[in-house]
CSV table of C-alpha atoms in Angstrom, one decimal:
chain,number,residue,atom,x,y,z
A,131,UNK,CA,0.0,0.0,0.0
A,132,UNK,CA,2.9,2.6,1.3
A,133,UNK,CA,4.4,1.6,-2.0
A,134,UNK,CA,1.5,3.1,-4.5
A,135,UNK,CA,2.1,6.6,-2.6
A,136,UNK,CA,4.7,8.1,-5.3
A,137,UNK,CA,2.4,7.1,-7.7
A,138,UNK,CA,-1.0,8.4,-5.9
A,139,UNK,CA,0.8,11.7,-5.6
A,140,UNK,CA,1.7,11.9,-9.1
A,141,UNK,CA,-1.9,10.7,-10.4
A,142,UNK,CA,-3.5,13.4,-8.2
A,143,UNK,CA,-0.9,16.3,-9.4
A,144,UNK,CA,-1.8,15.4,-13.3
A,145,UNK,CA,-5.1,15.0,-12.0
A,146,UNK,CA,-5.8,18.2,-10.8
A,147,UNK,CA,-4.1,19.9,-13.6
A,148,UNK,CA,-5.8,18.1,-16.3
A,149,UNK,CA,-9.0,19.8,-14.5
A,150,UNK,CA,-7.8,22.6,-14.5
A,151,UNK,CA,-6.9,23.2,-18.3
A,152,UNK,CA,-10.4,21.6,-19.1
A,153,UNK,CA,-11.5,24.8,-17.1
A,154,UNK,CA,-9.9,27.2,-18.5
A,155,UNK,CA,-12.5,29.5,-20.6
A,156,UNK,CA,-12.0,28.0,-24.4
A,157,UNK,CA,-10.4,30.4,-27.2
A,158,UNK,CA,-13.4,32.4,-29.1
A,159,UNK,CA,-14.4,31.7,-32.6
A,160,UNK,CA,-14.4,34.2,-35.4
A,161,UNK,CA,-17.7,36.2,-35.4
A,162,UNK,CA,-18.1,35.2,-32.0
A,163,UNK,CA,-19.1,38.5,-30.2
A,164,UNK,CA,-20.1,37.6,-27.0
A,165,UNK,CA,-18.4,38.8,-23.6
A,166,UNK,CA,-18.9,39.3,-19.8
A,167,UNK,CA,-22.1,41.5,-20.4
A,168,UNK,CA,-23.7,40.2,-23.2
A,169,UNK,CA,-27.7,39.3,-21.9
A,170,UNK,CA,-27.1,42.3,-19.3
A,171,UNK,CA,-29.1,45.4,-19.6
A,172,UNK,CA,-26.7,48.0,-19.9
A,173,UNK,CA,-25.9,49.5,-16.1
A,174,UNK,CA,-26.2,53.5,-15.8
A,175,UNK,CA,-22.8,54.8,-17.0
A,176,UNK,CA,-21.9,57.7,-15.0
A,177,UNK,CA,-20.2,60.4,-17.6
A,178,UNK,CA,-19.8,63.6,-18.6
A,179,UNK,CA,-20.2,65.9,-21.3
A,180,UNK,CA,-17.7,67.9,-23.1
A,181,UNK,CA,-18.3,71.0,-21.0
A,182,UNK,CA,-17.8,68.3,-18.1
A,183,UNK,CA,-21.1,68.5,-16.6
A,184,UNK,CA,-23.0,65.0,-15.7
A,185,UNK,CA,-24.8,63.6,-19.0
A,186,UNK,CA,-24.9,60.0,-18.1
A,187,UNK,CA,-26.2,57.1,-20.1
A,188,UNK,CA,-28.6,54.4,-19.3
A,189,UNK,CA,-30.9,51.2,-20.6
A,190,UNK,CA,-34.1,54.2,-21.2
A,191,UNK,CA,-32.1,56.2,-23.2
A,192,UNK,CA,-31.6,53.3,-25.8
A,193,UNK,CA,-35.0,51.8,-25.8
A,194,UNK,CA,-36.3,51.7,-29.1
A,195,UNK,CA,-33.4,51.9,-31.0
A,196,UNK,CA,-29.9,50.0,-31.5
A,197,UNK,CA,-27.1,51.7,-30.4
A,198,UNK,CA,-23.3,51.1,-30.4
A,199,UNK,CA,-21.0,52.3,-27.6
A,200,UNK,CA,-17.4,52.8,-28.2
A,201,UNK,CA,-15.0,53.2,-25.7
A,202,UNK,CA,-11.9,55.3,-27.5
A,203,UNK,CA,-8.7,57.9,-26.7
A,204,UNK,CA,-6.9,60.3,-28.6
A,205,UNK,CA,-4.0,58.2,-27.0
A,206,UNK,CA,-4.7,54.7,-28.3
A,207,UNK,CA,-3.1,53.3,-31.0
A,208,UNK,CA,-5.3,50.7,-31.9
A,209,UNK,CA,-8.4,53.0,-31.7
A,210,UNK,CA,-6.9,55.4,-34.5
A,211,UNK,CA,-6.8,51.7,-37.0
A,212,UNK,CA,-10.2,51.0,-36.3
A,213,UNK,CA,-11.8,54.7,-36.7
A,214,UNK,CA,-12.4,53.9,-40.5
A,215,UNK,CA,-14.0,50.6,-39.5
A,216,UNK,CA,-16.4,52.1,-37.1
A,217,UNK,CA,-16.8,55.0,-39.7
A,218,UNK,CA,-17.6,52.0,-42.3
A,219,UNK,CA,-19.9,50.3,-40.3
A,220,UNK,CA,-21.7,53.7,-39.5
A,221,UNK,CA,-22.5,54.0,-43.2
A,222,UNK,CA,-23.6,50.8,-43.9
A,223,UNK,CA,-26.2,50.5,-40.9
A,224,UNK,CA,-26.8,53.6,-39.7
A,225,UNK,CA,-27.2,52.9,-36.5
A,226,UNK,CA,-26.9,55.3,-33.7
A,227,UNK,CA,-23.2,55.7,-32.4
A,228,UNK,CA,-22.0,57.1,-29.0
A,229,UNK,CA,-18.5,57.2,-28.4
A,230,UNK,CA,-16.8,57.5,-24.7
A,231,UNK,CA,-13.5,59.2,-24.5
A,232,UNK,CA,-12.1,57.4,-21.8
A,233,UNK,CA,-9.3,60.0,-19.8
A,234,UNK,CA,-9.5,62.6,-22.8
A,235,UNK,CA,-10.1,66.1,-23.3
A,236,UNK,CA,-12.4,67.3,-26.2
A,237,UNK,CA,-9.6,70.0,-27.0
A,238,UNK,CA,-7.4,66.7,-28.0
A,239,UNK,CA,-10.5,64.4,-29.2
A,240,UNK,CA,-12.1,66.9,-31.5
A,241,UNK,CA,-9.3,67.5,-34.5
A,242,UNK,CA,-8.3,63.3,-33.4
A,243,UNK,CA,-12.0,62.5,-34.7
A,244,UNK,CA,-11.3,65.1,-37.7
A,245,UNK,CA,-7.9,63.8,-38.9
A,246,UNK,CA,-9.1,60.0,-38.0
A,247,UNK,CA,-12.9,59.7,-39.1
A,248,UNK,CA,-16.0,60.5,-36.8
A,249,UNK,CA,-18.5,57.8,-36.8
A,250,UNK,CA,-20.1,59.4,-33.4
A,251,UNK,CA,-23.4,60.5,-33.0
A,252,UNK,CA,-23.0,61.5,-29.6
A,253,UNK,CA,-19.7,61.7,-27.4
A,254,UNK,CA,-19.4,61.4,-24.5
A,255,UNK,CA,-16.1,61.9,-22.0
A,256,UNK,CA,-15.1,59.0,-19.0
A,257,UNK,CA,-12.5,61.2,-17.1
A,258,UNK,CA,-12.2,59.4,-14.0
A,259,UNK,CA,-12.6,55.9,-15.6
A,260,UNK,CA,-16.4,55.1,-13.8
A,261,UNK,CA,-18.2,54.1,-16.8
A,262,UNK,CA,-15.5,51.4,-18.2
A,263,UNK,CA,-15.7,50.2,-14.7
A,264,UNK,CA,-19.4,50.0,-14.7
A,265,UNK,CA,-18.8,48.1,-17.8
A,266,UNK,CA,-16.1,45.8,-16.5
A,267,UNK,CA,-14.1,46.9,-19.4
A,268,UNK,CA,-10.1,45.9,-19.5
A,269,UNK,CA,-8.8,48.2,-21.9
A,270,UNK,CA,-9.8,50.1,-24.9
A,271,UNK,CA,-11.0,50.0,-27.4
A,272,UNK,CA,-14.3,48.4,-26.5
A,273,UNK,CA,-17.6,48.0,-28.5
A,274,UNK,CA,-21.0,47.0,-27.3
A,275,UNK,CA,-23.5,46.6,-29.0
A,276,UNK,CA,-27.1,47.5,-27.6
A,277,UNK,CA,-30.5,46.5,-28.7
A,278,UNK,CA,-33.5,48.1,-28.3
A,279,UNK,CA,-34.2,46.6,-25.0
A,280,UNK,CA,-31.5,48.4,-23.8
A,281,UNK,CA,-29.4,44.8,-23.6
A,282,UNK,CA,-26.0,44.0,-24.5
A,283,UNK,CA,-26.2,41.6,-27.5
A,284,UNK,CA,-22.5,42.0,-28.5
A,285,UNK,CA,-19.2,42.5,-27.2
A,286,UNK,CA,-15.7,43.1,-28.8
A,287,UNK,CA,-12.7,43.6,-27.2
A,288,UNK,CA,-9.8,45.4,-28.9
A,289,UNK,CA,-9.8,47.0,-32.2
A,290,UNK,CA,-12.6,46.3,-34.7
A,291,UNK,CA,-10.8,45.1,-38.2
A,292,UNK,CA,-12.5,45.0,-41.7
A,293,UNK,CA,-13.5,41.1,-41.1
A,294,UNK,CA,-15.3,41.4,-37.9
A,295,UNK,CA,-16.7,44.4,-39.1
A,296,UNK,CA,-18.4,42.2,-42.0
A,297,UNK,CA,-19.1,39.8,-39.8
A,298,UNK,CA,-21.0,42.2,-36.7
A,299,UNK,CA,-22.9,44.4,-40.1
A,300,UNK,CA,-25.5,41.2,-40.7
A,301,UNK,CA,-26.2,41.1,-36.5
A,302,UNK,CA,-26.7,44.8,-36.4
A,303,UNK,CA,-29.1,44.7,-39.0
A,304,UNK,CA,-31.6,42.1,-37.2
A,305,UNK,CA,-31.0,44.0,-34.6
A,306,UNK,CA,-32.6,47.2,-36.1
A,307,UNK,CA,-35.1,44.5,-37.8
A,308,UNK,CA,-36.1,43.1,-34.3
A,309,UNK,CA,-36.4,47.1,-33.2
A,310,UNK,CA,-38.9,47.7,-36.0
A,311,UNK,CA,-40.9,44.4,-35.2
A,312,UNK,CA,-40.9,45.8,-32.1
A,313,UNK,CA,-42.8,49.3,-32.4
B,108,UNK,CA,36.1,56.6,-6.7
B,109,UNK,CA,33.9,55.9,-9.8
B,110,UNK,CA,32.8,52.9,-8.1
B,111,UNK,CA,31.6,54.9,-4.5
B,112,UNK,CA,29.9,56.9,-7.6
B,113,UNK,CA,28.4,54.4,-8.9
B,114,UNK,CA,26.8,52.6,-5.9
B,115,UNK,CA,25.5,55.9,-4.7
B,116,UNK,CA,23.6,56.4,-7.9
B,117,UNK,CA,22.4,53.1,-7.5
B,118,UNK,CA,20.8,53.6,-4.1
B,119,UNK,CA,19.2,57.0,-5.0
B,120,UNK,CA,17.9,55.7,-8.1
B,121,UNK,CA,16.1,52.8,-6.2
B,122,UNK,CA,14.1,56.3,-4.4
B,123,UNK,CA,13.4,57.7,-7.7
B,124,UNK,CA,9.9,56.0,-8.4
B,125,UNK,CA,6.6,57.8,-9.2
B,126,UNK,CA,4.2,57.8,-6.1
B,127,UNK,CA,0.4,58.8,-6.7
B,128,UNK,CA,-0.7,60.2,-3.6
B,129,UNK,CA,-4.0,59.6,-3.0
B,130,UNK,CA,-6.4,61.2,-0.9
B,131,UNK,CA,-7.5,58.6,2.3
B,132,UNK,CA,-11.1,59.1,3.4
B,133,UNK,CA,-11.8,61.3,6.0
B,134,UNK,CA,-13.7,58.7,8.3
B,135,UNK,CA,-11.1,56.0,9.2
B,136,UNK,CA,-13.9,52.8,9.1
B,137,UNK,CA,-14.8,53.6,5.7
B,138,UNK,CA,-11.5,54.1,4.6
B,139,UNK,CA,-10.7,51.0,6.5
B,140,UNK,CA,-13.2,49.1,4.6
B,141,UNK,CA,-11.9,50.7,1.4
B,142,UNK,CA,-8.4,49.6,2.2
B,143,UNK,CA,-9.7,45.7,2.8
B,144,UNK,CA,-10.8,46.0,-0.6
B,145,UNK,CA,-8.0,47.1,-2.4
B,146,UNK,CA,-5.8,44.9,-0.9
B,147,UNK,CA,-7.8,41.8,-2.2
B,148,UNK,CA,-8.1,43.3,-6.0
B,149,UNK,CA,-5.9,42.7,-9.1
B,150,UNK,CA,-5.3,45.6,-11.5
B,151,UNK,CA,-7.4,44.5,-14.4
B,152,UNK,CA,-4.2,46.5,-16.7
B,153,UNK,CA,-1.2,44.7,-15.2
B,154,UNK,CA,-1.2,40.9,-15.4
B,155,UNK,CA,-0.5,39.5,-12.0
B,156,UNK,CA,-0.7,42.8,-10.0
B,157,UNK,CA,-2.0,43.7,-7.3
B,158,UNK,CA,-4.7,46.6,-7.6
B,159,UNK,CA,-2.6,48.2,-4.2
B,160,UNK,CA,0.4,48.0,-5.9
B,161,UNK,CA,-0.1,49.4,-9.1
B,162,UNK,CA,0.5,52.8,-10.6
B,163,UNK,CA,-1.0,52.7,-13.6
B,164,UNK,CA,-4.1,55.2,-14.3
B,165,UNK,CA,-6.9,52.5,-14.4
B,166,UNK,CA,-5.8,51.2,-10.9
B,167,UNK,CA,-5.3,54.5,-9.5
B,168,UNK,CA,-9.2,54.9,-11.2
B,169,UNK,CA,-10.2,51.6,-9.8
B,170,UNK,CA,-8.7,52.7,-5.7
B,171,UNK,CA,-10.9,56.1,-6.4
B,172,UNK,CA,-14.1,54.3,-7.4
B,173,UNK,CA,-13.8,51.5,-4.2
B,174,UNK,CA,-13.0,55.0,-2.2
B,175,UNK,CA,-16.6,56.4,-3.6
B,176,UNK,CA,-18.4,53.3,-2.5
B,177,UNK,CA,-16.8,53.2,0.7
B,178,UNK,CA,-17.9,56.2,1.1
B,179,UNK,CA,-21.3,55.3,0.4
B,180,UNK,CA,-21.2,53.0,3.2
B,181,UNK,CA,-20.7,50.1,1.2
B,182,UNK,CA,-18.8,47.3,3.4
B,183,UNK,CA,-15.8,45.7,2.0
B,184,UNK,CA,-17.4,42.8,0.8
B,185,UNK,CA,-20.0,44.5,-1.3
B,186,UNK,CA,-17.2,46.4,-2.9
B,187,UNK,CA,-15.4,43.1,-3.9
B,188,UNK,CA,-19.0,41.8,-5.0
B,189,UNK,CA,-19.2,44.9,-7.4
B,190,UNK,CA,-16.1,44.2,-8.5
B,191,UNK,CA,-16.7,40.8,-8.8
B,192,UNK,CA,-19.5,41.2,-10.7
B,193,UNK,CA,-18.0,43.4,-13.5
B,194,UNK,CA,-14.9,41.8,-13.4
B,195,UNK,CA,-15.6,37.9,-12.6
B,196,UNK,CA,-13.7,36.3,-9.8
B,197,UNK,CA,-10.9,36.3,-11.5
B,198,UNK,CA,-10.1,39.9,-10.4
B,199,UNK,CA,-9.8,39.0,-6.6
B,200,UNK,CA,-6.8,38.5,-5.4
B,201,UNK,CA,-8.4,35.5,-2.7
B,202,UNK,CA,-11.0,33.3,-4.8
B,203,UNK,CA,-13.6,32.5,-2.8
B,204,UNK,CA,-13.9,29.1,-1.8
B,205,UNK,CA,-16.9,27.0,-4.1
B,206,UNK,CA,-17.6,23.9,-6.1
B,207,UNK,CA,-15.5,25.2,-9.0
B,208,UNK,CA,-12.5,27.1,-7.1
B,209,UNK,CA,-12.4,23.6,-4.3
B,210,UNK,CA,-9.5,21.9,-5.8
B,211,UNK,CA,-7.6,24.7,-5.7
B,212,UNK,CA,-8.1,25.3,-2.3
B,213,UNK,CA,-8.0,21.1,-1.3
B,214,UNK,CA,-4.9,20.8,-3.5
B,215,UNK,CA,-1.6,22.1,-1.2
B,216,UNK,CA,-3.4,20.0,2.2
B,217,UNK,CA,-4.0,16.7,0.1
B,218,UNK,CA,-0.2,17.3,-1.3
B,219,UNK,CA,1.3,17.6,1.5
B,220,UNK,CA,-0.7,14.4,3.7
B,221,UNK,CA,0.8,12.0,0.7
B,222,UNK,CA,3.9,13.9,0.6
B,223,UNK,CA,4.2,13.4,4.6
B,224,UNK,CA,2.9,9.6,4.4
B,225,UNK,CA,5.9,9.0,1.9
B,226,UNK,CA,8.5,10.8,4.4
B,227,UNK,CA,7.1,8.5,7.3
B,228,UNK,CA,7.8,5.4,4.7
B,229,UNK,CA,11.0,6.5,3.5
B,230,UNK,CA,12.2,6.8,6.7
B,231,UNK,CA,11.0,3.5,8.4
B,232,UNK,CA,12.5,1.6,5.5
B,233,UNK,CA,15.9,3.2,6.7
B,234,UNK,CA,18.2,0.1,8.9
């Protein structure tokens, strides 16, 4: 019995870390768009407007209506490559868009959006960083998009490229169709 | 002489580091709950960090937003919970102990019974 120790201990260590790589959250597929709040109604998001007085956003605001929310900076590399992206899918939807400067100034953002393409309908400023933590977010950029519900329906992390932007066009427009059926 | 020179460049330049002071809350048992929070949270930026010990903006953002709540009168544990709930339970630095997170905690205590069973073997085999 003392004898099958050595080889109890090593079946238990491969053991355990066989659970735990059969655990660990599996790689997304392409067009996949889901993420931590997809199914969630969107929580208030406490932000500002560019004369930094308190224009927040909520669920009501977006009822009847898709909207997409994307979390930029003046600062961010990857936000300048996907500006023409957002700008694309702007034109091919038209469906309302509400950027969030996250710890930006509008004297910065303004000729950024000019020089880089302005797909926003609305802008709004995160200075102090509440609303990407009301959204759990990890970094920008960040898309969500919203149906008319006011519920996240899609999530994407990081840059929007010219594939995933073909891919999320088709979704946003049952979306709008589901918004029509709606009314 | 260079050397002396070099040495005492070294230690100042271990002093040289950033510091973000931050502004404690005025009543000491919410910023006592505050502080249990932070010390149980990751930075969601910096891979492995701890949300105390980081100086990057989000975290700094992060330490101002469990301040707030605090504030609020929001106990320690709702303030992990929010965090939690944004974040996952990934983000705390302690994971809590449940079905999924069991082994984890189990693991080091059944390790080191069979590791001692073995010692207490090894060593009555010995003349």
């Amino acid at each position: 019995m003392m004898r099958m120790i050595p080889a109890v201990i090593f079946v238990s260590v491969a053991t355990l870390l066989f659970v735990a790589l059969i655990m660990q959250p599996a790689q997304k597929a392409a067009g996949d768009f889901s993420g931590a709040r997809t199914g969630e109604v969107i929580p208030k998001l406490p932000l500002k407007d560019a004369a930094s007085m308190d224009a927040p956003l909520n669920a009501e605001q977006m009822r009847g209506k898709v909207t997409v929310i994307n979390f930029l900076a003046s600062w961010c590399g990857p936000c300048a490559l996907e500006m023409k992206e957002l700008v694309a899918l702007k034109e091919d939807t038209g469906v309302h868009f509400i950027g969030v400067a996250w710890n930006d100034a509008p004297i910065v953002i303004d000729p950024w959006l000019k020089k880089h393409g302005n797909p926003f309908d609305t802008l709004r400023y995160d200075p102090g960083g509440r609303g990407a933590i009301a959204l759990g977010l990890r970094g920008i950029p960040e898309t969500f998009v919203i149906d008319h519900r006011g519920v996240v329906r899609y999530q994407i992390a990081g840059a929007l490229a010219e594939n995933t932007r073909q891919q999320l066009t088709p979704l946003i427009r049952q979306l709008q169709e589901e918004a029509d059926d709606a009314r | 002489m260079r050397v002396k020179l070099f040495f005492a460049c070294l230690l100042f330049s271990v002093t040289a580091h950033a510091v973000t002071i931050e502004k404690p809350l005025s009543d000491p048992a919410q910023e006592h709950e505050a502080q249990q929070a932070i010390r149980q949270l990751k930075c969601v930026v910096c891979e492995g960090q701890a949300l105390a010990d980081s100086d990057a903006t989000f975290a700094r953002e992060m330490r101002e937003e469990v301040r707030r709540r605090a504030a609020q009168g929001d106990s320690s544990t709702a303030i992990l919970d929010y965090f939690a709930g944004r974040y996952g339970q990934q983000i705390l630095l302690t994971p809590p102990m449940r079905g999924t997170t069991l082994p984890l905690w189990l693991a080091p205590f059944v390790l080191l019974l069979l590791g001692a069973l073995l010692l207490k073997q090894m060593v009555r085999r010995r003349p």
